[in-house]
Each structure stands twice: as structure tokens, then as C-alpha cells.
PDB file of C-alpha atoms in Angstrom:
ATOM      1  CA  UNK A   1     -26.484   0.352  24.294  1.00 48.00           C
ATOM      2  CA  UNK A   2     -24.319  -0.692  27.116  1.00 52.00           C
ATOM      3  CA  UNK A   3     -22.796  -3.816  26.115  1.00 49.00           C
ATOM      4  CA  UNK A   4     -21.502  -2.084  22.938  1.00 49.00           C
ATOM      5  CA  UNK A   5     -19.959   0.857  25.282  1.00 51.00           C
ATOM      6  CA  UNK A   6     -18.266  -1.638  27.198  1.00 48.00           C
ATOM      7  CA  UNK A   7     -17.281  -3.400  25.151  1.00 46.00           C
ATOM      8  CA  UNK A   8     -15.405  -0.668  23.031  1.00 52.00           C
ATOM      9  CA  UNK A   9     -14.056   0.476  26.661  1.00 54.00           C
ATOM     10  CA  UNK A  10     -12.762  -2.546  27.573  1.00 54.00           C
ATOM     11  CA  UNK A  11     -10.939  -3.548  24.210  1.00 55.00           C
ATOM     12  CA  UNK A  12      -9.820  -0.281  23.658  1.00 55.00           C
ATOM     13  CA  UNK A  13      -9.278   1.882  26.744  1.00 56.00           C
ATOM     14  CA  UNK A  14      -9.440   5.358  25.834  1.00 59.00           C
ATOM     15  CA  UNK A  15      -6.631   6.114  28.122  1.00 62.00           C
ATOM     16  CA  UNK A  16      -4.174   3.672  26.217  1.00 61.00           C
ATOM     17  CA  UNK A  17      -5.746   3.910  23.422  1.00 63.00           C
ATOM     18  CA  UNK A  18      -7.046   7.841  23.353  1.00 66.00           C
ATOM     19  CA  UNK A  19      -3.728   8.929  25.003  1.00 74.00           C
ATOM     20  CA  UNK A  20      -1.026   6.639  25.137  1.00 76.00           C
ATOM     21  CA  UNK A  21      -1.168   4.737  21.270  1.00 74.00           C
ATOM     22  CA  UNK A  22      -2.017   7.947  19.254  1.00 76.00           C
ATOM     23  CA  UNK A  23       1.123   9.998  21.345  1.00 82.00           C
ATOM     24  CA  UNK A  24       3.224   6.755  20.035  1.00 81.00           C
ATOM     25  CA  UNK A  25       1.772   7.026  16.457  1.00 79.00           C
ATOM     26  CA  UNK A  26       2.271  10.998  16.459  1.00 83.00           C
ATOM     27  CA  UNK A  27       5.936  10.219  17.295  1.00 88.00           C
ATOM     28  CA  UNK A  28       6.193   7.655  14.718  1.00 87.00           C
ATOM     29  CA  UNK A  29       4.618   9.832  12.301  1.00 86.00           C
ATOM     30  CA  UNK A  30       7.146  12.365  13.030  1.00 91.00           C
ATOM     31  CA  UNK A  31      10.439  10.129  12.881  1.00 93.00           C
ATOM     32  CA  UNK A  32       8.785   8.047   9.382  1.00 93.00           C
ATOM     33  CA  UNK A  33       9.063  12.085   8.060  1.00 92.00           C
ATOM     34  CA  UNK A  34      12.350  12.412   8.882  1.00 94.00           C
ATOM     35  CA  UNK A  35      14.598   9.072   8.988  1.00 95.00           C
ATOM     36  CA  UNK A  36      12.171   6.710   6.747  1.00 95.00           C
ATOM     37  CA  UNK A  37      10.554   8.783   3.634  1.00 96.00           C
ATOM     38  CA  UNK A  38      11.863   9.344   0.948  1.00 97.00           C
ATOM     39  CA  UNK A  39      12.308  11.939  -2.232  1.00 95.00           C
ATOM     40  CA  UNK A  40       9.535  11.311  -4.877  1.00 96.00           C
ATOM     41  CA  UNK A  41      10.178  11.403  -8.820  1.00 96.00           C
ATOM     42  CA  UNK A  42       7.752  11.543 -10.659  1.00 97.00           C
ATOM     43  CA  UNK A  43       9.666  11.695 -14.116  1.00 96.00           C
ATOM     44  CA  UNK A  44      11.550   8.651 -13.095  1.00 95.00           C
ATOM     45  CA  UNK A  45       9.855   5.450 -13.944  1.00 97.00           C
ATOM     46  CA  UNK A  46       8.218   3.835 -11.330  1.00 98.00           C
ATOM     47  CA  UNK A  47       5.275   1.416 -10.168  1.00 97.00           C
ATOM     48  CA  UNK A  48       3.241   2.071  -7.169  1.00 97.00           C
ATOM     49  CA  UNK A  49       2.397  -0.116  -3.899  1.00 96.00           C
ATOM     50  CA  UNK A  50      -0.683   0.971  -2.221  1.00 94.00           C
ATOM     51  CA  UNK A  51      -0.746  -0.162   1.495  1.00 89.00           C
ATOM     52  CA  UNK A  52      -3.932  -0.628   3.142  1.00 81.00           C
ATOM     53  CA  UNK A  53      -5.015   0.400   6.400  1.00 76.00           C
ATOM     54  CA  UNK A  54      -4.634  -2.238   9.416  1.00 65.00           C
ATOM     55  CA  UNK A  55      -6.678  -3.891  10.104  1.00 53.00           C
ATOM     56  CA  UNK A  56      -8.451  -3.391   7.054  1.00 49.00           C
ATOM     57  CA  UNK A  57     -11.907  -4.550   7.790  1.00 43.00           C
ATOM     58  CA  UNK A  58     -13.411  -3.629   4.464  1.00 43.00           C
ATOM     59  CA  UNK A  59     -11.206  -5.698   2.351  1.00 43.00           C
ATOM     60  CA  UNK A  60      -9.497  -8.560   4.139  1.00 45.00           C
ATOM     61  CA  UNK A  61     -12.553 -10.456   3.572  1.00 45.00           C
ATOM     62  CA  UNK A  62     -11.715 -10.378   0.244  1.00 51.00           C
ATOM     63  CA  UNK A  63      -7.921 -10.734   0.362  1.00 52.00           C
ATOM     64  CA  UNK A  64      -5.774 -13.359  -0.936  1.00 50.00           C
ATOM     65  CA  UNK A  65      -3.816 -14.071   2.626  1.00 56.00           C
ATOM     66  CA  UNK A  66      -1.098 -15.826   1.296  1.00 65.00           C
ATOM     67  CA  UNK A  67       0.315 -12.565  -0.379  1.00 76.00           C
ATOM     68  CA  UNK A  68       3.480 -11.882   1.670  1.00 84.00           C
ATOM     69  CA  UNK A  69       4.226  -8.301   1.048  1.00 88.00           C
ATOM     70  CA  UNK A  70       7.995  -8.313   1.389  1.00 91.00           C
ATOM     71  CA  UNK A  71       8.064 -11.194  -0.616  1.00 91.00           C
ATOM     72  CA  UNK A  72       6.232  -9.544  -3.354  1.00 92.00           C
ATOM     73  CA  UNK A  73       8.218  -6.752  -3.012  1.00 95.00           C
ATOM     74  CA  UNK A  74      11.355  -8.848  -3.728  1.00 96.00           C
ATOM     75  CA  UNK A  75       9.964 -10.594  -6.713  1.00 95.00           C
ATOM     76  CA  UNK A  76       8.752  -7.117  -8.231  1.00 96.00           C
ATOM     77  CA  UNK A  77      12.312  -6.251  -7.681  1.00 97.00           C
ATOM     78  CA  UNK A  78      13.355  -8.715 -10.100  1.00 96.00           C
ATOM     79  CA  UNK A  79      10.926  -8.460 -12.652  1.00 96.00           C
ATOM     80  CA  UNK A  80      11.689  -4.395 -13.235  1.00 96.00           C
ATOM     81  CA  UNK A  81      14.312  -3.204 -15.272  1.00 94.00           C
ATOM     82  CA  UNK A  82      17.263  -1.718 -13.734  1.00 95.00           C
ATOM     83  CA  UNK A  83      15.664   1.934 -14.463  1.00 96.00           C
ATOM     84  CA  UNK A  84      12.765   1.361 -12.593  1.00 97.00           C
ATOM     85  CA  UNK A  85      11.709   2.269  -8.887  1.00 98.00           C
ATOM     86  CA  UNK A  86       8.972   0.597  -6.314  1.00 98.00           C
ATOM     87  CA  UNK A  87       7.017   3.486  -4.261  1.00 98.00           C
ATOM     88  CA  UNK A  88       5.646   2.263  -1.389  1.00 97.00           C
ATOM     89  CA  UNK A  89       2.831   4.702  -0.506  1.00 95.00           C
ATOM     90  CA  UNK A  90       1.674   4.206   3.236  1.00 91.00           C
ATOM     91  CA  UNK A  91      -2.519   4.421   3.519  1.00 86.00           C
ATOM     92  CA  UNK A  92      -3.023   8.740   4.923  1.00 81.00           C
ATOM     93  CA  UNK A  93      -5.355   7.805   7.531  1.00 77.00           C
ATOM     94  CA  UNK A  94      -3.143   4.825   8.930  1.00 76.00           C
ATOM     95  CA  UNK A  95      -1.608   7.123  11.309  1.00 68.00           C
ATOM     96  CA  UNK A  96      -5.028   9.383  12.444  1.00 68.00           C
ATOM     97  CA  UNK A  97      -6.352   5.907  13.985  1.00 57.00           C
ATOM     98  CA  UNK A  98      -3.466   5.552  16.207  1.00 58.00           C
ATOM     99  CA  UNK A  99      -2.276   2.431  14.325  1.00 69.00           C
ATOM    100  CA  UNK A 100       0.705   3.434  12.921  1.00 76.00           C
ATOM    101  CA  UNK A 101       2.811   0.851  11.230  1.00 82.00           C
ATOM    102  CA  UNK A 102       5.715   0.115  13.499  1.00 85.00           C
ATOM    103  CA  UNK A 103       9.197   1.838  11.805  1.00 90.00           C
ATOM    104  CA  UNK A 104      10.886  -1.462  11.256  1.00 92.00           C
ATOM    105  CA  UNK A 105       8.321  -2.627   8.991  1.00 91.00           C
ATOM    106  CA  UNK A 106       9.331   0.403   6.533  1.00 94.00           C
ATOM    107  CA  UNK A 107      13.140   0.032   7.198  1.00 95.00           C
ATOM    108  CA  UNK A 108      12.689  -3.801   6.138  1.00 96.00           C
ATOM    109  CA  UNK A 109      11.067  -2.362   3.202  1.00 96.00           C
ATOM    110  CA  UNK A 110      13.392  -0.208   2.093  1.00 96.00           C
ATOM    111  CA  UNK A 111      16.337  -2.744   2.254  1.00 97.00           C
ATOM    112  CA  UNK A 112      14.723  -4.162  -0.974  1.00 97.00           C
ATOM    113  CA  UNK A 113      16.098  -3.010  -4.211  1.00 97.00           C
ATOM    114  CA  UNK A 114      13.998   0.112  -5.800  1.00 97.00           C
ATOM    115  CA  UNK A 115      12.220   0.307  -3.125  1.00 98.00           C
ATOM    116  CA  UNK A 116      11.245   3.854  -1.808  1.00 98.00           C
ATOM    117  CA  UNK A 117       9.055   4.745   0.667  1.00 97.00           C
ATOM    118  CA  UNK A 118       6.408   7.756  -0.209  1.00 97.00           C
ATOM    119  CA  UNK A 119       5.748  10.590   2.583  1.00 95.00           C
ATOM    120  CA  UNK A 120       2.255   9.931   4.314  1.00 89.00           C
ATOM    121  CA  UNK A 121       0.160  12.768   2.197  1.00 88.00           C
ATOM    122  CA  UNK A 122       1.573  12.879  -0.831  1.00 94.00           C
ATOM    123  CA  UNK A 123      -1.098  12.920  -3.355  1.00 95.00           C
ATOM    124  CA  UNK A 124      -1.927   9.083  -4.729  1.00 94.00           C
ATOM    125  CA  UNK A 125      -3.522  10.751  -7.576  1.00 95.00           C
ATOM    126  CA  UNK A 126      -0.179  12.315  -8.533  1.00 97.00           C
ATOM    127  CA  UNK A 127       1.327   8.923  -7.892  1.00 97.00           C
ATOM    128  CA  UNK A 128      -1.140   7.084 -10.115  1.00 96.00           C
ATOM    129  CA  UNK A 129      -0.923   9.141 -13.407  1.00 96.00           C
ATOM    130  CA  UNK A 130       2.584   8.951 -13.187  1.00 97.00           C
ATOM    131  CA  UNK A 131       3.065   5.726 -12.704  1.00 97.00           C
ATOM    132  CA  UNK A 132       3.557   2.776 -15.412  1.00 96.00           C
ATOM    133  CA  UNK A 133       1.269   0.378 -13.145  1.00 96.00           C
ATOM    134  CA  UNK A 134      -0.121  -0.079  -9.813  1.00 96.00           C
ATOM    135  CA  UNK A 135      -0.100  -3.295  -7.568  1.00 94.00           C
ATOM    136  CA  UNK A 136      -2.839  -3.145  -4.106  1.00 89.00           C
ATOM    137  CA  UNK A 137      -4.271  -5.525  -1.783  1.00 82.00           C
ATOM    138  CA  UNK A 138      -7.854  -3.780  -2.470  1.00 75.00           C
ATOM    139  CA  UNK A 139      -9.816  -0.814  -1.502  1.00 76.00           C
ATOM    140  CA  UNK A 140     -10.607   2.301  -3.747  1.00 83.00           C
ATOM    141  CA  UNK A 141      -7.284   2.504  -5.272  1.00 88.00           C
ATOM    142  CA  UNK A 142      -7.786   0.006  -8.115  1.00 86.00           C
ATOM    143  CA  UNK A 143     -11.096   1.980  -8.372  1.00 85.00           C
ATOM    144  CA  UNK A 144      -8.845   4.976  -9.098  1.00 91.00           C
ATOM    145  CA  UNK A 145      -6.640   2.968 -11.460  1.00 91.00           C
ATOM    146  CA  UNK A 146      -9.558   2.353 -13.515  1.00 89.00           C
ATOM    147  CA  UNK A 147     -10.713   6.119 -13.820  1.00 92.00           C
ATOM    148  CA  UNK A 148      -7.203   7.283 -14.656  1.00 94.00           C
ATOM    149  CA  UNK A 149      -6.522   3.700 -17.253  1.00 92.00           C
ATOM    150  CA  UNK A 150      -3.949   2.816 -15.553  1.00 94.00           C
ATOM    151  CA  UNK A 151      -3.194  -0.993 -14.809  1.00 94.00           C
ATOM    152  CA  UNK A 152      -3.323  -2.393 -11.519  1.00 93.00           C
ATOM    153  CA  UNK A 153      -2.562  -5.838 -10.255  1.00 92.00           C
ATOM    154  CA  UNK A 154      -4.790  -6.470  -6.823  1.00 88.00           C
ATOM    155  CA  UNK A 155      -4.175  -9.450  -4.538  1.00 82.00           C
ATOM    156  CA  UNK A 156      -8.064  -9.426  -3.552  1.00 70.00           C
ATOM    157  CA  UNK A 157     -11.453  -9.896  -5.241  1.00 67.00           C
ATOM    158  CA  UNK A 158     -14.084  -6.822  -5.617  1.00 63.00           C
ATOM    159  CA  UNK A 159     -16.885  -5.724  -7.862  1.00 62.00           C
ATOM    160  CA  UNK A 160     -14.549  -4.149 -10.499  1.00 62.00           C
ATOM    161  CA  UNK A 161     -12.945  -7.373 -11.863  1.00 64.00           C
ATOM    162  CA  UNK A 162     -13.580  -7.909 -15.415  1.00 70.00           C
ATOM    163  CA  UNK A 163     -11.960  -4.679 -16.862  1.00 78.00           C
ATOM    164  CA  UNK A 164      -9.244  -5.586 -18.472  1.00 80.00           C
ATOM    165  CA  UNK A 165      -6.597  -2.775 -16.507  1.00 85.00           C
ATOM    166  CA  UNK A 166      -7.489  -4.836 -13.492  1.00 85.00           C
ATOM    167  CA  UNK A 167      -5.334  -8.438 -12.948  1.00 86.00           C
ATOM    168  CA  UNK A 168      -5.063 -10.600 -10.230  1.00 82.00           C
ATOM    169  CA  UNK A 169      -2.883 -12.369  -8.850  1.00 84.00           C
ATOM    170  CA  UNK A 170      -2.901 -15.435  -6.300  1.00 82.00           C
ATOM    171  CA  UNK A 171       0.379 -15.763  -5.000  1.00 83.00           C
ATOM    172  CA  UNK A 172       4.053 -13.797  -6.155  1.00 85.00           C
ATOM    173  CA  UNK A 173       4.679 -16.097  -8.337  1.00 87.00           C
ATOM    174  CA  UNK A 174       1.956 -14.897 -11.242  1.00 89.00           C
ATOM    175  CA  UNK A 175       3.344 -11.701 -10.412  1.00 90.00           C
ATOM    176  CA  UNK A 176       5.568 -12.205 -13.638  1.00 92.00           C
ATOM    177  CA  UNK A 177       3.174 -13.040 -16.025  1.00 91.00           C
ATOM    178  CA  UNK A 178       0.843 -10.262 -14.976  1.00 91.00           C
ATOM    179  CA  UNK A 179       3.867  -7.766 -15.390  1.00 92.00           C
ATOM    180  CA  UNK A 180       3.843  -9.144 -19.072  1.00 92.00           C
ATOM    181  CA  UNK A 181       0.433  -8.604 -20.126  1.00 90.00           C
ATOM    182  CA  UNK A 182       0.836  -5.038 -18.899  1.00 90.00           C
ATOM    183  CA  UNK A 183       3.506  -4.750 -20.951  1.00 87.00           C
ATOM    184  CA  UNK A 184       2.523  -5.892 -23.569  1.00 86.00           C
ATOM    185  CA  UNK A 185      -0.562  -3.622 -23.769  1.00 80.00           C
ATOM    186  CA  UNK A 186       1.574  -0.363 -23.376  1.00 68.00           C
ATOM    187  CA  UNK A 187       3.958  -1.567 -26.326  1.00 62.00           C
TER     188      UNK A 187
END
């Protein structure tokens, strides 16, 4: 219908948006390979943090706002032995939609300690079974942790609660106590 084209034309002009945003993303994309990923290993020990795509329209409904990433970031930091690493593992189809993630977020990111920052497609399955947990605002990654028994702390609310892998959290601060239940179940 018309209204619908219009409107889609209006709030996203496809020659800013079509042209001009996804040329900006592609050049993103192409410096985030270069200057902000990093060097995966998977025999270190590590946990994973699953971003989600922006605007996430899927989950948000369902997720806990007051979750301040970099803060969580900083208090995961602090909770992890000194062996461990944080991979920070960008959503693959963030940059196809011509949203990429501008580069400062990352480089803020990566100023916390053990923090690393995954390249776009590296396989999250690989990432998963090699990880020691897995902490995600929502979507079908805590799905994933459950096939593949690994734990996963989510900062939202969907169907899967109940298993016992999956924990929430409300704000950083039960971060800590989440970290210890997990731990306690793999020792």
C-alpha cells in the first residue's frame, strides 16, 4: 500500500540509506578487520559476549534496559581470574543492514581488561563450545547455549527460562553471584 511505501521512503531514503549508510558501513567493516579485531584462542580460557543487532526489534521488548554494556564488561573483568579473556563477538548481519556499530564503540571496548574483540564471521558455534560460559542480551544464542550445555547468563526474558544453564541477571551487580553458580556446577 502507499502509506507503507512512503513511509519506508521517507524514514529511510534509499539514496542515504541504499547508497550513502551501507558505503559508510562497508568502510567500517573494512577498517573493524584491520585496526579493531582481534586474534581468537580458542585453547585459552575465555567467556563469550554476544552482541545483538541494533535496533534489535525482536528482543528489546524483552530486555532488561538498565544493563549498561561497558559497565558489565568492567564488572566481568573483575570477577575472572587473571587467565581468563572476554570475546566480544559483534552480531554477522549487523553490518549487511547498513547499521554498523560506529568504531569507537569497539575501541571503548577494548580498553577494558580481557577484553577482545572477535572478527565479524567467525563461527559463534566455534566460540560457544569453547567457551567456559556465555553472557547475551537475548536472541537465538542462549538457544544455542542450551543445545551445546553450555551456561549462559541473558539480561532479557524469553521462552527458554527455566533450564537450569540459563541465568538471569537484572542489573551488573548479580553478575557475581551468577558467575558462582556456574562455577560451581563445572567443579
Amino acid at each position: 500500500n502507499n502509506s507503507e511505501i512512503n513511509y519506508l521512503l521517507n524514514r529511510f531514503p534509499p539514496i542515504i540509506d541504499g547508497i550513502i549508510i551501507k558505503l559508510v558501513s562497508k568502510v567500517r567493516k573494512i577498517l573493524f578487520s584491520y585496526f579493531i579485531s582481534d586474534k581468537i584462542n580458542l585453547n585459552k580460557e575465555f567467556v563469550i559476549f554476544f552482541l545483538q543487532v541494533e535496533p534489535e526489534l525482536t528482543s528489546y521488548s524483552l530486555q532488561n534496559q538498565k544493563i549498561n554494556i561497558s559497565k558489565l564488561l568492567h564488572k566481568l573483568s573483575d570477577l575472572l581470574p587473571e587467565n581468563f579473556e572476554i570475546y566480544v563477538k559483534e552480531h554477522p548481519s549487523q553490518h549487511i543492514n547498513s547499521r554498523f556499530r560506529p568504531l569507537s564503540f569497539f575501541n571503548k571496548l577494548k580498553k577494558i581488561n580481557k577484553v577482545k574483540i572477535c572478527p565479524i564471521n567467525y563461527s559463534s558455534v566455534k566460540l560457544i563450545k569453547n567457551s567456559k560460559f556465555i553472557l547475551t542480551g537475548g536472541g537465538t544464542v542462549a538457544f544455542e547455549s542450551l543445545l551445546y550445555k553450555k551456561p549462559c547468563i541473558v539480561f532479557a526474558q524469553h521462552f527458554y527460562f527455566g533450564y537450569k544453564t540459563i541465568l538471569t541477571i537484572e542489573s551488573e551487580d548479580d553478575l557475581e553471584s551468577k558467575i558462582k553458580i556456574i562455577n560451581d556446577d563445572i567443579n
